[in-house]
Short mmCIF file of C-alpha atoms in Angstrom, two decimals:
data_model
loop_
_atom_site.label_atom_id
_atom_site.label_comp_id
_atom_site.label_asym_id
_atom_site.label_seq_id
_atom_site.Cartn_x
_atom_site.Cartn_y
_atom_site.Cartn_z
CA ALA A 1 15.12 12.48 -2.53
CA GLN A 2 11.01 11.24 -1.25
CA LYS A 3 10.96 8.16 -1.37
CA ILE A 4 6.71 8.13 -1.17
CA THR A 5 4.94 11.33 -2.12
CA GLN A 6 1.08 11.99 -1.38
CA THR A 7 -0.18 15.00 -3.02
CA GLN A 8 -3.48 15.22 -1.89
CA PRO A 9 -3.22 16.76 2.17
CA GLY A 10 -7.05 17.12 2.12
CA MET A 11 -9.95 15.26 0.24
CA PHE A 12 -13.55 15.44 0.53
CA VAL A 13 -15.97 13.11 -0.70
CA GLN A 14 -19.77 12.37 -0.94
CA GLU A 15 -20.72 9.41 0.40
CA LYS A 16 -22.06 6.82 -1.75
CA GLU A 17 -19.42 7.84 -4.25
CA ALA A 18 -16.12 6.77 -5.62
CA VAL A 19 -12.47 8.12 -4.20
CA THR A 20 -8.72 7.79 -5.77
CA LEU A 21 -6.11 8.69 -3.24
CA ASP A 22 -3.20 9.36 -5.37
CA CYS A 23 0.81 7.87 -4.56
CA THR A 24 3.90 7.98 -6.09
CA TYR A 25 7.14 6.02 -5.36
CA ASP A 26 10.89 6.28 -6.44
CA THR A 27 12.79 3.22 -5.93
CA SER A 28 15.69 1.71 -7.83
CA ASP A 29 14.60 -2.17 -6.11
CA PRO A 30 13.20 -3.87 -8.64
CA SER A 31 11.66 -5.93 -6.03
CA TYR A 32 9.19 -3.85 -3.67
CA GLY A 33 5.76 -4.04 -1.81
CA LEU A 34 3.45 -1.23 -1.63
CA PHE A 35 0.71 -0.64 1.34
CA TRP A 36 -1.89 1.81 2.26
CA TYR A 37 -2.84 2.18 6.11
CA LYS A 38 -6.27 4.41 7.37
CA GLN A 39 -5.49 6.08 10.48
CA PRO A 40 -8.93 7.14 12.10
CA SER A 41 -9.22 9.99 14.76
CA SER A 42 -8.64 7.35 17.54
CA GLY A 43 -5.12 6.92 16.66
CA GLU A 44 -4.50 3.06 15.64
CA MET A 45 -3.19 2.14 12.36
CA ILE A 46 -5.28 0.10 10.06
CA PHE A 47 -3.67 -2.14 7.08
CA LEU A 48 -5.88 -2.12 4.04
CA ILE A 49 -4.35 -3.47 0.94
CA TYR A 50 -1.13 -4.66 -0.45
CA GLN A 51 0.73 -4.65 -3.89
CA GLY A 52 3.58 -6.48 -4.87
CA SER A 53 6.09 -5.04 -7.76
CA TYR A 54 5.60 -8.51 -8.91
CA ASP A 55 1.85 -8.82 -8.62
CA GLN A 56 0.31 -8.94 -12.31
CA GLN A 57 -2.86 -8.18 -10.74
CA ASN A 58 -4.22 -4.99 -9.03
CA ALA A 59 -4.93 -5.82 -5.47
CA THR A 60 -8.33 -5.40 -4.10
CA GLU A 61 -9.59 -5.98 -0.66
CA GLY A 62 -13.77 -5.68 -0.19
CA ARG A 63 -14.22 -2.14 -1.08
CA TYR A 64 -10.46 -0.98 -1.55
CA SER A 65 -8.60 -1.24 -5.02
CA LEU A 66 -4.91 -0.31 -5.80
CA ASN A 67 -4.45 0.88 -9.35
CA PHE A 68 -1.21 0.09 -9.83
CA GLN A 69 0.85 1.38 -12.37
CA LYS A 70 4.41 0.36 -12.67
CA ALA A 71 5.90 2.65 -15.43
CA ARG A 72 4.49 5.55 -13.76
CA LYS A 73 5.18 4.28 -10.16
CA SER A 74 2.27 4.88 -8.85
CA ALA A 75 -0.05 2.99 -6.45
CA ASN A 76 -3.03 5.04 -5.99
CA LEU A 77 -5.77 3.75 -3.79
CA VAL A 78 -9.48 3.82 -5.13
CA ILE A 79 -12.23 3.64 -2.57
CA SER A 80 -15.49 2.85 -3.98
CA ALA A 81 -18.63 3.26 -2.38
CA SER A 82 -17.61 5.69 0.08
CA GLN A 83 -18.59 6.00 3.68
CA LEU A 84 -18.84 7.96 6.79
CA GLY A 85 -16.92 5.76 8.69
CA ASP A 86 -13.95 6.12 5.82
CA SER A 87 -13.62 10.09 7.41
CA ALA A 88 -9.54 9.20 8.30
CA MET A 89 -6.12 9.70 7.44
CA TYR A 90 -4.56 7.75 4.71
CA PHE A 91 -1.00 6.46 4.05
CA CYS A 92 0.99 4.91 1.60
CA ALA A 93 3.83 3.07 2.25
CA MET A 94 6.63 1.47 0.58
CA ARG A 95 9.11 -1.45 1.28
CA GLU A 96 12.10 -2.32 -0.67
CA GLY A 97 13.39 -5.67 -1.75
CA GLU A 98 12.64 -9.27 -1.67
CA TYR A 99 13.60 -9.30 2.38
CA GLY A 100 13.05 -5.74 3.02
CA ASN A 101 11.66 -4.84 6.42
CA LYS A 102 11.86 -1.25 6.60
CA LEU A 103 8.51 0.52 5.84
CA VAL A 104 8.94 4.43 4.23
CA PHE A 105 5.57 5.91 4.84
CA GLY A 106 4.63 9.17 2.91
CA ALA A 107 3.16 12.26 4.44
CA GLY A 108 -0.58 11.02 4.23
CA THR A 109 -4.18 12.36 3.35
CA ILE A 110 -7.21 13.44 5.50
CA LEU A 111 -9.88 12.00 3.47
CA ARG A 112 -13.37 13.54 4.44
CA VAL A 113 -16.74 11.71 3.48
CA LYS A 114 -19.85 14.02 3.22
CA SER A 115 -22.96 12.96 3.77
CA ASN B 1 -3.96 -12.95 20.73
CA ALA B 2 -2.83 -9.47 22.44
CA GLY B 3 -1.00 -8.62 18.98
CA VAL B 4 1.21 -5.18 19.75
CA THR B 5 0.73 -3.87 23.40
CA GLN B 6 2.23 -0.43 24.22
CA THR B 7 2.97 1.82 27.45
CA PRO B 8 2.12 3.82 28.62
CA LYS B 9 -0.75 5.08 26.23
CA PHE B 10 -0.05 9.11 27.58
CA GLN B 11 3.07 10.61 29.33
CA VAL B 12 4.25 13.87 29.71
CA LEU B 13 8.10 14.84 30.77
CA LYS B 14 10.12 17.43 31.60
CA THR B 15 13.27 18.25 29.39
CA GLY B 16 16.02 16.13 29.80
CA GLN B 17 14.29 13.26 32.07
CA SER B 18 14.66 9.79 30.88
CA MET B 19 12.20 7.30 30.04
CA THR B 20 11.25 4.33 28.09
CA LEU B 21 8.12 3.24 26.30
CA GLN B 22 7.23 -0.29 26.34
CA CYS B 23 6.23 -2.59 23.44
CA ALA B 24 5.33 -6.27 23.52
CA GLN B 25 4.13 -8.57 20.60
CA ASP B 26 2.67 -12.13 21.23
CA MET B 27 2.74 -13.19 17.54
CA ASN B 28 6.11 -14.52 17.53
CA HIS B 29 7.25 -12.17 14.84
CA GLU B 30 10.85 -12.14 14.46
CA TYR B 31 10.33 -8.08 13.10
CA MET B 32 9.71 -5.31 15.59
CA SER B 33 10.14 -1.12 15.15
CA TRP B 34 9.50 1.59 16.57
CA TYR B 35 8.46 5.02 14.29
CA ARG B 36 7.52 8.50 15.42
CA GLN B 37 4.49 10.38 13.98
CA ASP B 38 4.73 13.91 13.49
CA PRO B 39 2.14 15.95 11.49
CA GLY B 40 3.00 16.12 8.08
CA MET B 41 5.33 14.01 8.07
CA GLY B 42 3.60 10.45 8.23
CA LEU B 43 6.01 7.98 10.14
CA ARG B 44 9.48 7.89 10.13
CA LEU B 45 11.77 4.91 11.45
CA ILE B 46 12.95 5.29 14.69
CA HIS B 47 15.31 1.97 15.15
CA TYR B 48 14.14 -1.92 14.15
CA SER B 49 14.99 -5.22 14.99
CA VAL B 50 15.22 -8.32 13.16
CA GLY B 51 15.30 -10.38 16.14
CA ALA B 52 16.76 -10.89 19.55
CA GLY B 53 19.94 -9.41 20.23
CA ILE B 54 19.93 -7.67 16.82
CA THR B 55 18.73 -3.76 16.54
CA ASP B 56 19.99 -1.03 13.70
CA GLN B 57 19.11 2.45 13.33
CA GLY B 58 16.16 3.53 11.37
CA GLU B 59 16.05 7.24 9.92
CA VAL B 60 15.94 8.99 12.62
CA PRO B 61 17.66 7.04 15.73
CA ASN B 62 19.30 10.42 17.61
CA GLY B 63 17.88 10.42 21.16
CA TYR B 64 16.61 6.80 21.49
CA ASN B 65 18.02 3.70 22.31
CA VAL B 66 16.77 0.17 21.75
CA SER B 67 17.66 -3.40 23.15
CA ARG B 68 16.04 -6.41 22.01
CA SER B 69 16.43 -9.03 25.07
CA THR B 70 13.69 -11.51 23.84
CA THR B 71 11.94 -11.99 20.84
CA GLU B 72 8.59 -10.65 22.86
CA ASP B 73 9.73 -6.97 23.99
CA PHE B 74 11.31 -4.58 22.34
CA PRO B 75 11.82 -1.48 24.39
CA LEU B 76 12.53 2.12 23.47
CA ARG B 77 14.33 4.52 25.79
CA LEU B 78 14.66 8.68 25.80
CA LEU B 79 18.03 9.24 26.92
CA SER B 80 17.60 13.40 28.13
CA ALA B 81 14.19 14.51 26.06
CA ALA B 82 13.77 17.57 24.71
CA PRO B 83 10.58 19.29 23.20
CA SER B 84 11.44 18.24 19.79
CA GLN B 85 10.79 14.33 20.84
CA THR B 86 7.00 15.34 21.09
CA SER B 87 5.23 13.22 18.95
CA VAL B 88 3.48 9.89 18.64
CA TYR B 89 5.17 6.86 18.73
CA PHE B 90 3.99 3.55 17.31
CA CYS B 91 5.50 0.09 17.85
CA ALA B 92 5.33 -2.53 15.05
CA SER B 93 5.86 -6.05 14.50
CA HIS B 94 6.03 -8.60 11.67
CA ARG B 95 7.29 -12.06 10.46
CA VAL B 96 11.05 -11.53 8.79
CA GLY B 97 11.63 -13.27 5.43
CA LEU B 98 9.95 -13.63 2.12
CA ALA B 99 6.45 -12.87 1.74
CA GLU B 100 4.01 -11.44 -0.40
CA ASN B 101 2.39 -9.70 2.36
CA ASN B 102 5.02 -8.83 5.46
CA GLU B 103 2.31 -6.34 7.23
CA GLN B 104 3.19 -4.68 9.70
CA PHE B 105 1.21 -4.94 12.80
CA PHE B 106 1.11 -1.42 14.76
CA GLY B 107 0.37 -0.78 18.34
CA PRO B 108 -1.47 1.92 19.27
CA GLY B 109 0.54 4.41 19.86
CA THR B 110 2.22 6.24 23.14
CA ARG B 111 1.60 9.96 23.15
CA LEU B 112 4.40 11.78 24.23
CA THR B 113 4.61 15.20 24.94
CA VAL B 114 8.03 17.19 26.16
CA LEU B 115 7.72 20.34 28.29
#
């Protein structure tokens, strides 16, 4: 069974608007972590934001926030005030366990920001 | 700090050839891993290591060997290249152990084509 599901292969957003990228996950481990990475056309993987399963608050990093709904097993990435430079592939990933060292990735969502 | 470095950036092989993808990190991270990225599939874990002398298989280990003789280096060997191994390969590293955010630092990737 897929552990990380990103149902949106591609998304468009108008510059300066907010956009939500969906991610659902599957795990029976009570301790886990959720990550979002950005991959621009140049190919490097850029860490954006992290949410731990025991974190009470939703994670935020600048224009990025993670809408964490534990009961629904979703960890959606919200990008506020989109910029042209946000056009990229976005990956959701999960590690399991307190000392989990392996990341499982979703298939990714391509985001295109329109001017 | 150079972070995680990978060589080469690009490589073309013929079926049956062998080669080694190099990966090095200067952050003294215990944990290193190799992923491959294929269209529509996100990143998949090939092999990982939790310290010098310790390696283990990931999700897609067949056709690849690894070794970890030092903390800094984690080479990936293709024993007999096949067209199915055409992919982009990423090396990553992070600290082992309990942490709120054991962010994985990725190298720039190696684009491999097997003819």
